[in-house]
Amino acid sequence: MCAQSAAHADAALDVLAAAGIRGLTHRAVDRAANLSPGTTSAYFRTRRALLTALVRRLVALDRAELQAIGEEVPVPRTVEEPVAGIAAFVEQRLTGEGRRRSLARYACAIESVHHPELRELLVRPAWTHIRGLVAAALR
């Protein structure tokens, strides 16, 4: 994904998290990214193309985050250490910086019921890779 497309996808993530699936429009993304009207439409001609780019970006961000976490996790010395780490991760996802992506992820999961191609992006092969990273960190 080129830098400009990633910027559009990031703005789309913000819009989706703030306004929900009905609020995700090309114009809303243009406003969120401080772009001239029609710019997002020039990159993503349809709403489905915009949503697909958003899902790809979401998966890429999640994968990068979990990869970094997996590289940082030391071997725990006590049972409490991984419990505290998992609790902090979940808290960050629900209330911290990750909240925006969590809201967007849930909205995309619901939307994927109507768009199987989105489900494929959310579940295979990206989530298989992410599950592997989580399993390795827990081991």
mmCIF file with all atom_site columns, N, CA and C in Angstrom, residues 64-122:
data_model
loop_
_atom_site.group_PDB
_atom_site.id
_atom_site.type_symbol
_atom_site.label_atom_id
_atom_site.label_alt_id
_atom_site.label_comp_id
_atom_site.label_asym_id
_atom_site.label_entity_id
_atom_site.label_seq_id
_atom_site.pdbx_PDB_ins_code
_atom_site.Cartn_x
_atom_site.Cartn_y
_atom_site.Cartn_z
_atom_site.occupancy
_atom_site.B_iso_or_equiv
_atom_site.pdbx_formal_charge
_atom_site.auth_seq_id
_atom_site.auth_comp_id
_atom_site.auth_asym_id
_atom_site.auth_atom_id
_atom_site.pdbx_PDB_model_num
ATOM 1   N N  . ALA A 1 64  ? 1.675   -5.746  12.548 1.00 0.00 ? 64  ALA A N  1
ATOM 2   C CA . ALA A 1 64  ? 2.907   -5.054  12.955 1.00 0.00 ? 64  ALA A CA 1
ATOM 3   C C  . ALA A 1 64  ? 2.963   -4.888  14.469 1.00 0.00 ? 64  ALA A C  1
ATOM 4   N N  . GLU A 1 65  ? 1.833   -4.540  15.073 1.00 0.00 ? 65  GLU A N  1
ATOM 5   C CA . GLU A 1 65  ? 1.791   -4.364  16.524 1.00 0.00 ? 65  GLU A CA 1
ATOM 6   C C  . GLU A 1 65  ? 2.100   -5.675  17.242 1.00 0.00 ? 65  GLU A C  1
ATOM 7   N N  . LEU A 1 66  ? 1.474   -6.742  16.823 1.00 0.00 ? 66  LEU A N  1
ATOM 8   C CA . LEU A 1 66  ? 1.696   -8.026  17.474 1.00 0.00 ? 66  LEU A CA 1
ATOM 9   C C  . LEU A 1 66  ? 3.091   -8.573  17.210 1.00 0.00 ? 66  LEU A C  1
ATOM 10  N N  . GLN A 1 67  ? 3.616   -8.309  16.032 1.00 0.00 ? 67  GLN A N  1
ATOM 11  C CA . GLN A 1 67  ? 4.992   -8.721  15.723 1.00 0.00 ? 67  GLN A CA 1
ATOM 12  C C  . GLN A 1 67  ? 5.957   -8.021  16.682 1.00 0.00 ? 67  GLN A C  1
ATOM 13  N N  . ALA A 1 68  ? 5.761   -6.721  16.891 1.00 0.00 ? 68  ALA A N  1
ATOM 14  C CA . ALA A 1 68  ? 6.629   -5.966  17.806 1.00 0.00 ? 68  ALA A CA 1
ATOM 15  C C  . ALA A 1 68  ? 6.487   -6.474  19.235 1.00 0.00 ? 68  ALA A C  1
ATOM 16  N N  . ILE A 1 69  ? 5.268   -6.759  19.642 1.00 0.00 ? 69  ILE A N  1
ATOM 17  C CA . ILE A 1 69  ? 5.055   -7.284  20.988 1.00 0.00 ? 69  ILE A CA 1
ATOM 18  C C  . ILE A 1 69  ? 5.748   -8.636  21.135 1.00 0.00 ? 69  ILE A C  1
ATOM 19  N N  . GLY A 1 70  ? 5.605   -9.479  20.125 1.00 0.00 ? 70  GLY A N  1
ATOM 20  C CA . GLY A 1 70  ? 6.219   -10.799 20.171 1.00 0.00 ? 70  GLY A CA 1
ATOM 21  C C  . GLY A 1 70  ? 7.729   -10.743 20.280 1.00 0.00 ? 70  GLY A C  1
ATOM 22  N N  . GLU A 1 71  ? 8.335   -9.734  19.697 1.00 0.00 ? 71  GLU A N  1
ATOM 23  C CA . GLU A 1 71  ? 9.784   -9.572  19.756 1.00 0.00 ? 71  GLU A CA 1
ATOM 24  C C  . GLU A 1 71  ? 10.237  -9.038  21.107 1.00 0.00 ? 71  GLU A C  1
ATOM 25  N N  . GLU A 1 72  ? 9.341   -8.347  21.825 1.00 0.00 ? 72  GLU A N  1
ATOM 26  C CA . GLU A 1 72  ? 9.701   -7.712  23.097 1.00 0.00 ? 72  GLU A CA 1
ATOM 27  C C  . GLU A 1 72  ? 9.441   -8.590  24.310 1.00 0.00 ? 72  GLU A C  1
ATOM 28  N N  . VAL A 1 73  ? 8.643   -9.634  24.157 1.00 0.00 ? 73  VAL A N  1
ATOM 29  C CA . VAL A 1 73  ? 8.198   -10.400 25.312 1.00 0.00 ? 73  VAL A CA 1
ATOM 30  C C  . VAL A 1 73  ? 9.340   -11.234 25.877 1.00 0.00 ? 73  VAL A C  1
ATOM 31  N N  . PRO A 1 74  ? 9.735   -10.935 27.111 1.00 0.00 ? 74  PRO A N  1
ATOM 32  C CA . PRO A 1 74  ? 10.760  -11.768 27.754 1.00 0.00 ? 74  PRO A CA 1
ATOM 33  C C  . PRO A 1 74  ? 10.131  -13.051 28.288 1.00 0.00 ? 74  PRO A C  1
ATOM 34  N N  . VAL A 1 75  ? 10.928  -14.016 28.560 1.00 0.00 ? 75  VAL A N  1
ATOM 35  C CA . VAL A 1 75  ? 10.433  -15.249 29.175 1.00 0.00 ? 75  VAL A CA 1
ATOM 36  C C  . VAL A 1 75  ? 9.952   -14.892 30.578 1.00 0.00 ? 75  VAL A C  1
ATOM 37  N N  . PRO A 1 76  ? 8.696   -15.177 30.886 1.00 0.00 ? 76  PRO A N  1
ATOM 38  C CA . PRO A 1 76  ? 8.177   -14.808 32.205 1.00 0.00 ? 76  PRO A CA 1
ATOM 39  C C  . PRO A 1 76  ? 8.836   -15.616 33.315 1.00 0.00 ? 76  PRO A C  1
ATOM 40  N N  . ARG A 1 77  ? 9.023   -14.947 34.432 1.00 0.00 ? 77  ARG A N  1
ATOM 41  C CA . ARG A 1 77  ? 9.598   -15.600 35.606 1.00 0.00 ? 77  ARG A CA 1
ATOM 42  C C  . ARG A 1 77  ? 8.529   -16.068 36.573 1.00 0.00 ? 77  ARG A C  1
ATOM 43  N N  . THR A 1 78  ? 7.347   -15.451 36.473 1.00 0.00 ? 78  THR A N  1
ATOM 44  C CA . THR A 1 78  ? 6.236   -15.821 37.350 1.00 0.00 ? 78  THR A CA 1
ATOM 45  C C  . THR A 1 78  ? 4.964   -15.919 36.515 1.00 0.00 ? 78  THR A C  1
ATOM 46  N N  . VAL A 1 79  ? 3.947   -16.517 37.073 1.00 0.00 ? 79  VAL A N  1
ATOM 47  C CA . VAL A 1 79  ? 2.650   -16.605 36.399 1.00 0.00 ? 79  VAL A CA 1
ATOM 48  C C  . VAL A 1 79  ? 2.034   -15.217 36.267 1.00 0.00 ? 79  VAL A C  1
ATOM 49  N N  . GLU A 1 80  ? 2.302   -14.355 37.223 1.00 0.00 ? 80  GLU A N  1
ATOM 50  C CA . GLU A 1 80  ? 1.704   -13.026 37.228 1.00 0.00 ? 80  GLU A CA 1
ATOM 51  C C  . GLU A 1 80  ? 2.194   -12.155 36.066 1.00 0.00 ? 80  GLU A C  1
ATOM 52  N N  . GLU A 1 81  ? 3.429   -12.351 35.617 1.00 0.00 ? 81  GLU A N  1
ATOM 53  C CA . GLU A 1 81  ? 3.972   -11.504 34.548 1.00 0.00 ? 81  GLU A CA 1
ATOM 54  C C  . GLU A 1 81  ? 3.174   -11.606 33.248 1.00 0.00 ? 81  GLU A C  1
ATOM 55  N N  . PRO A 1 82  ? 2.924   -12.805 32.698 1.00 0.00 ? 82  PRO A N  1
ATOM 56  C CA . PRO A 1 82  ? 2.123   -12.833 31.465 1.00 0.00 ? 82  PRO A CA 1
ATOM 57  C C  . PRO A 1 82  ? 0.673   -12.397 31.699 1.00 0.00 ? 82  PRO A C  1
ATOM 58  N N  . VAL A 1 83  ? 0.141   -12.679 32.871 1.00 0.00 ? 83  VAL A N  1
ATOM 59  C CA . VAL A 1 83  ? -1.227  -12.243 33.184 1.00 0.00 ? 83  VAL A CA 1
ATOM 60  C C  . VAL A 1 83  ? -1.291  -10.720 33.146 1.00 0.00 ? 83  VAL A C  1
ATOM 61  N N  . ALA A 1 84  ? -0.321  -10.055 33.767 1.00 0.00 ? 84  ALA A N  1
ATOM 62  C CA . ALA A 1 84  ? -0.286  -8.590  33.767 1.00 0.00 ? 84  ALA A CA 1
ATOM 63  C C  . ALA A 1 84  ? -0.100  -8.052  32.354 1.00 0.00 ? 84  ALA A C  1
ATOM 64  N N  . GLY A 1 85  ? 0.740   -8.706  31.560 1.00 0.00 ? 85  GLY A N  1
ATOM 65  C CA . GLY A 1 85  ? 0.964   -8.274  30.181 1.00 0.00 ? 85  GLY A CA 1
ATOM 66  C C  . GLY A 1 85  ? -0.285  -8.396  29.321 1.00 0.00 ? 85  GLY A C  1
ATOM 67  N N  . ILE A 1 86  ? -0.981  -9.503  29.454 1.00 0.00 ? 86  ILE A N  1
ATOM 68  C CA . ILE A 1 86  ? -2.221  -9.700  28.691 1.00 0.00 ? 86  ILE A CA 1
ATOM 69  C C  . ILE A 1 86  ? -3.275  -8.700  29.144 1.00 0.00 ? 86  ILE A C  1
ATOM 70  N N  . ALA A 1 87  ? -3.385  -8.482  30.442 1.00 0.00 ? 87  ALA A N  1
ATOM 71  C CA . ALA A 1 87  ? -4.357  -7.514  30.961 1.00 0.00 ? 87  ALA A CA 1
ATOM 72  C C  . ALA A 1 87  ? -4.055  -6.114  30.435 1.00 0.00 ? 87  ALA A C  1
ATOM 73  N N  . ALA A 1 88  ? -2.786  -5.730  30.413 1.00 0.00 ? 88  ALA A N  1
ATOM 74  C CA . ALA A 1 88  ? -2.409  -4.402  29.898 1.00 0.00 ? 88  ALA A CA 1
ATOM 75  C C  . ALA A 1 88  ? -2.733  -4.282  28.411 1.00 0.00 ? 88  ALA A C  1
ATOM 76  N N  . PHE A 1 89  ? -2.481  -5.344  27.662 1.00 0.00 ? 89  PHE A N  1
ATOM 77  C CA . PHE A 1 89  ? -2.782  -5.343  26.222 1.00 0.00 ? 89  PHE A CA 1
ATOM 78  C C  . PHE A 1 89  ? -4.280  -5.172  25.991 1.00 0.00 ? 89  PHE A C  1
ATOM 79  N N  . VAL A 1 90  ? -5.081  -5.924  26.716 1.00 0.00 ? 90  VAL A N  1
ATOM 80  C CA . VAL A 1 90  ? -6.535  -5.832  26.566 1.00 0.00 ? 90  VAL A CA 1
ATOM 81  C C  . VAL A 1 90  ? -7.028  -4.440  26.971 1.00 0.00 ? 90  VAL A C  1
ATOM 82  N N  . GLU A 1 91  ? -6.509  -3.920  28.067 1.00 0.00 ? 91  GLU A N  1
ATOM 83  C CA . GLU A 1 91  ? -6.908  -2.579  28.508 1.00 0.00 ? 91  GLU A CA 1
ATOM 84  C C  . GLU A 1 91  ? -6.562  -1.530  27.458 1.00 0.00 ? 91  GLU A C  1
ATOM 85  N N  . GLN A 1 92  ? -5.385  -1.640  26.880 1.00 0.00 ? 92  GLN A N  1
ATOM 86  C CA . GLN A 1 92  ? -4.965  -0.696  25.840 1.00 0.00 ? 92  GLN A CA 1
ATOM 87  C C  . GLN A 1 92  ? -5.901  -0.790  24.642 1.00 0.00 ? 92  GLN A C  1
ATOM 88  N N  . ARG A 1 93  ? -6.328  -1.992  24.303 1.00 0.00 ? 93  ARG A N  1
ATOM 89  C CA . ARG A 1 93  ? -7.223  -2.198  23.169 1.00 0.00 ? 93  ARG A CA 1
ATOM 90  C C  . ARG A 1 93  ? -8.621  -1.660  23.429 1.00 0.00 ? 93  ARG A C  1
ATOM 91  N N  . LEU A 1 94  ? -9.049  -1.653  24.680 1.00 0.00 ? 94  LEU A N  1
ATOM 92  C CA . LEU A 1 94  ? -10.401 -1.222  24.998 1.00 0.00 ? 94  LEU A CA 1
ATOM 93  C C  . LEU A 1 94  ? -10.498 0.253   25.366 1.00 0.00 ? 94  LEU A C  1
ATOM 94  N N  . THR A 1 95  ? -9.460  0.786   26.000 1.00 0.00 ? 95  THR A N  1
ATOM 95  C CA . THR A 1 95  ? -9.548  2.166   26.480 1.00 0.00 ? 95  THR A CA 1
ATOM 96  C C  . THR A 1 95  ? -8.424  3.046   25.985 1.00 0.00 ? 95  THR A C  1
ATOM 97  N N  . GLY A 1 96  ? -7.355  2.497   25.551 1.00 0.00 ? 96  GLY A N  1
ATOM 98  C CA . GLY A 1 96  ? -6.182  3.279   25.160 1.00 0.00 ? 96  GLY A CA 1
ATOM 99  C C  . GLY A 1 96  ? -6.144  3.575   23.675 1.00 0.00 ? 96  GLY A C  1
ATOM 100 N N  . GLU A 1 97  ? -4.935  3.711   23.174 1.00 0.00 ? 97  GLU A N  1
ATOM 101 C CA . GLU A 1 97  ? -4.693  4.034   21.767 1.00 0.00 ? 97  GLU A CA 1
ATOM 102 C C  . GLU A 1 97  ? -5.350  3.023   20.826 1.00 0.00 ? 97  GLU A C  1
ATOM 103 N N  . GLY A 1 98  ? -5.398  1.776   21.221 1.00 0.00 ? 98  GLY A N  1
ATOM 104 C CA . GLY A 1 98  ? -5.952  0.732   20.359 1.00 0.00 ? 98  GLY A CA 1
ATOM 105 C C  . GLY A 1 98  ? -7.466  0.736   20.253 1.00 0.00 ? 98  GLY A C  1
ATOM 106 N N  . ARG A 1 99  ? -8.127  1.566   21.028 1.00 0.00 ? 99  ARG A N  1
ATOM 107 C CA . ARG A 1 99  ? -9.596  1.597   21.014 1.00 0.00 ? 99  ARG A CA 1
ATOM 108 C C  . ARG A 1 99  ? -10.149 1.920   19.632 1.00 0.00 ? 99  ARG A C  1
ATOM 109 N N  . ARG A 1 100 ? -9.542  2.861   18.956 1.00 0.00 ? 100 ARG A N  1
ATOM 110 C CA . ARG A 1 100 ? -9.978  3.262   17.618 1.00 0.00 ? 100 ARG A CA 1
ATOM 111 C C  . ARG A 1 100 ? -9.958  2.059   16.679 1.00 0.00 ? 100 ARG A C  1
ATOM 112 N N  . ARG A 1 101 ? -8.861  1.300   16.705 1.00 0.00 ? 101 ARG A N  1
ATOM 113 C CA . ARG A 1 101 ? -8.767  0.130   15.834 1.00 0.00 ? 101 ARG A CA 1
ATOM 114 C C  . ARG A 1 101 ? -9.731  -0.958  16.270 1.00 0.00 ? 101 ARG A C  1
ATOM 115 N N  . SER A 1 102 ? -9.948  -1.113  17.570 1.00 0.00 ? 102 SER A N  1
ATOM 116 C CA . SER A 1 102 ? -10.901 -2.123  18.040 1.00 0.00 ? 102 SER A CA 1
ATOM 117 C C  . SER A 1 102 ? -12.310 -1.814  17.543 1.00 0.00 ? 102 SER A C  1
ATOM 118 N N  . LEU A 1 103 ? -12.716 -0.555  17.641 1.00 0.00 ? 103 LEU A N  1
ATOM 119 C CA . LEU A 1 103 ? -14.038 -0.164  17.157 1.00 0.00 ? 103 LEU A CA 1
ATOM 120 C C  . LEU A 1 103 ? -14.163 -0.414  15.656 1.00 0.00 ? 103 LEU A C  1
ATOM 121 N N  . ALA A 1 104 ? -13.133 -0.038  14.908 1.00 0.00 ? 104 ALA A N  1
ATOM 122 C CA . ALA A 1 104 ? -13.148 -0.255  13.459 1.00 0.00 ? 104 ALA A CA 1
ATOM 123 C C  . ALA A 1 104 ? -13.155 -1.748  13.134 1.00 0.00 ? 104 ALA A C  1
ATOM 124 N N  . ARG A 1 105 ? -12.382 -2.526  13.869 1.00 0.00 ? 105 ARG A N  1
ATOM 125 C CA . ARG A 1 105 ? -12.320 -3.984  13.640 1.00 0.00 ? 105 ARG A CA 1
ATOM 126 C C  . ARG A 1 105 ? -13.691 -4.616  13.841 1.00 0.00 ? 105 ARG A C  1
ATOM 127 N N  . TYR A 1 106 ? -14.388 -4.237  14.926 1.00 0.00 ? 106 TYR A N  1
ATOM 128 C CA . TYR A 1 106 ? -15.715 -4.789  15.184 1.00 0.00 ? 106 TYR A CA 1
ATOM 129 C C  . TYR A 1 106 ? -16.693 -4.405  14.074 1.00 0.00 ? 106 TYR A C  1
ATOM 130 N N  . ALA A 1 107 ? -16.643 -3.153  13.651 1.00 0.00 ? 107 ALA A N  1
ATOM 131 C CA . ALA A 1 107 ? -17.528 -2.710  12.566 1.00 0.00 ? 107 ALA A CA 1
ATOM 132 C C  . ALA A 1 107 ? -17.230 -3.483  11.281 1.00 0.00 ? 107 ALA A C  1
ATOM 133 N N  . CYS A 1 108 ? -15.956 -3.715  11.006 1.00 0.00 ? 108 CYS A N  1
ATOM 134 C CA . CYS A 1 108 ? -15.577 -4.477  9.800  1.00 0.00 ? 108 CYS A CA 1
ATOM 135 C C  . CYS A 1 108 ? -16.017 -5.930  9.909  1.00 0.00 ? 108 CYS A C  1
ATOM 136 N N  . ALA A 1 109 ? -15.920 -6.500  11.098 1.00 0.00 ? 109 ALA A N  1
ATOM 137 C CA . ALA A 1 109 ? -16.356 -7.882  11.295 1.00 0.00 ? 109 ALA A CA 1
ATOM 138 C C  . ALA A 1 109 ? -17.853 -8.005  11.020 1.00 0.00 ? 109 ALA A C  1
ATOM 139 N N  . ILE A 1 110 ? -18.626 -7.053  11.489 1.00 0.00 ? 110 ILE A N  1
ATOM 140 C CA . ILE A 1 110 ? -20.069 -7.074  11.236 1.00 0.00 ? 110 ILE A CA 1
ATOM 141 C C  . ILE A 1 110 ? -20.340 -6.885  9.743  1.00 0.00 ? 110 ILE A C  1
ATOM 142 N N  . GLU A 1 111 ? -19.643 -5.962  9.114  1.00 0.00 ? 111 GLU A N  1
ATOM 143 C CA . GLU A 1 111 ? -19.826 -5.710  7.684  1.00 0.00 ? 111 GLU A CA 1
ATOM 144 C C  . GLU A 1 111 ? -19.416 -6.919  6.847  1.00 0.00 ? 111 GLU A C  1
ATOM 145 N N  . SER A 1 112 ? -18.464 -7.704  7.349  1.00 0.00 ? 112 SER A N  1
ATOM 146 C CA . SER A 1 112 ? -17.988 -8.862  6.585  1.00 0.00 ? 112 SER A CA 1
ATOM 147 C C  . SER A 1 112 ? -19.054 -9.945  6.448  1.00 0.00 ? 112 SER A C  1
ATOM 148 N N  . VAL A 1 113 ? -20.105 -9.877  7.255  1.00 0.00 ? 113 VAL A N  1
ATOM 149 C CA . VAL A 1 113 ? -21.215 -10.812 7.101  1.00 0.00 ? 113 VAL A CA 1
ATOM 150 C C  . VAL A 1 113 ? -21.851 -10.629 5.725  1.00 0.00 ? 113 VAL A C  1
ATOM 151 N N  . HIS A 1 114 ? -21.880 -9.389  5.236  1.00 0.00 ? 114 HIS A N  1
ATOM 152 C CA . HIS A 1 114 ? -22.502 -9.070  3.953  1.00 0.00 ? 114 HIS A CA 1
ATOM 153 C C  . HIS A 1 114 ? -21.502 -9.055  2.800  1.00 0.00 ? 114 HIS A C  1
ATOM 154 N N  . HIS A 1 115 ? -20.218 -9.053  3.122  1.00 0.00 ? 115 HIS A N  1
ATOM 155 C CA . HIS A 1 115 ? -19.169 -8.986  2.100  1.00 0.00 ? 115 HIS A CA 1
ATOM 156 C C  . HIS A 1 115 ? -18.110 -10.044 2.392  1.00 0.00 ? 115 HIS A C  1
ATOM 157 N N  . PRO A 1 116 ? -18.287 -11.238 1.835  1.00 0.00 ? 116 PRO A N  1
ATOM 158 C CA . PRO A 1 116 ? -17.362 -12.340 2.138  1.00 0.00 ? 116 PRO A CA 1
ATOM 159 C C  . PRO A 1 116 ? -15.901 -12.028 1.837  1.00 0.00 ? 116 PRO A C  1
ATOM 160 N N  . GLU A 1 117 ? -15.640 -11.163 0.867  1.00 0.00 ? 117 GLU A N  1
ATOM 161 C CA . GLU A 1 117 ? -14.243 -10.828 0.549  1.00 0.00 ? 117 GLU A CA 1
ATOM 162 C C  . GLU A 1 117 ? -13.567 -10.099 1.721  1.00 0.00 ? 117 GLU A C  1
ATOM 163 N N  . LEU A 1 118 ? -14.337 -9.357  2.488  1.00 0.00 ? 118 LEU A N  1
ATOM 164 C CA . LEU A 1 118 ? -13.791 -8.710  3.676  1.00 0.00 ? 118 LEU A CA 1
ATOM 165 C C  . LEU A 1 118 ? -13.478 -9.745  4.754  1.00 0.00 ? 118 LEU A C  1
ATOM 166 N N  . ARG A 1 119 ? -14.343 -10.734 4.871  1.00 0.00 ? 119 ARG A N  1
ATOM 167 C CA . ARG A 1 119 ? -14.095 -11.799 5.843  1.00 0.00 ? 119 ARG A CA 1
ATOM 168 C C  . ARG A 1 119 ? -12.802 -12.528 5.515  1.00 0.00 ? 119 ARG A C  1
ATOM 169 N N  . GLU A 1 120 ? -12.572 -12.786 4.247  1.00 0.00 ? 120 GLU A N  1
ATOM 170 C CA . GLU A 1 120 ? -11.327 -13.442 3.836  1.00 0.00 ? 120 GLU A CA 1
ATOM 171 C C  . GLU A 1 120 ? -10.118 -12.621 4.269  1.00 0.00 ? 120 GLU A C  1
ATOM 172 N N  . LEU A 1 121 ? -10.197 -11.300 4.119  1.00 0.00 ? 121 LEU A N  1
ATOM 173 C CA . LEU A 1 121 ? -9.084  -10.433 4.525  1.00 0.00 ? 121 LEU A CA 1
ATOM 174 C C  . LEU A 1 121 ? -8.910  -10.424 6.041  1.00 0.00 ? 121 LEU A C  1
ATOM 175 N N  . LEU A 1 122 ? -10.016 -10.447 6.757  1.00 0.00 ? 122 LEU A N  1
ATOM 176 C CA . LEU A 1 122 ? -9.955  -10.400 8.213  1.00 0.00 ? 122 LEU A CA 1
ATOM 177 C C  . LEU A 1 122 ? -9.523  -11.726 8.828  1.00 0.00 ? 122 LEU A C  1
#
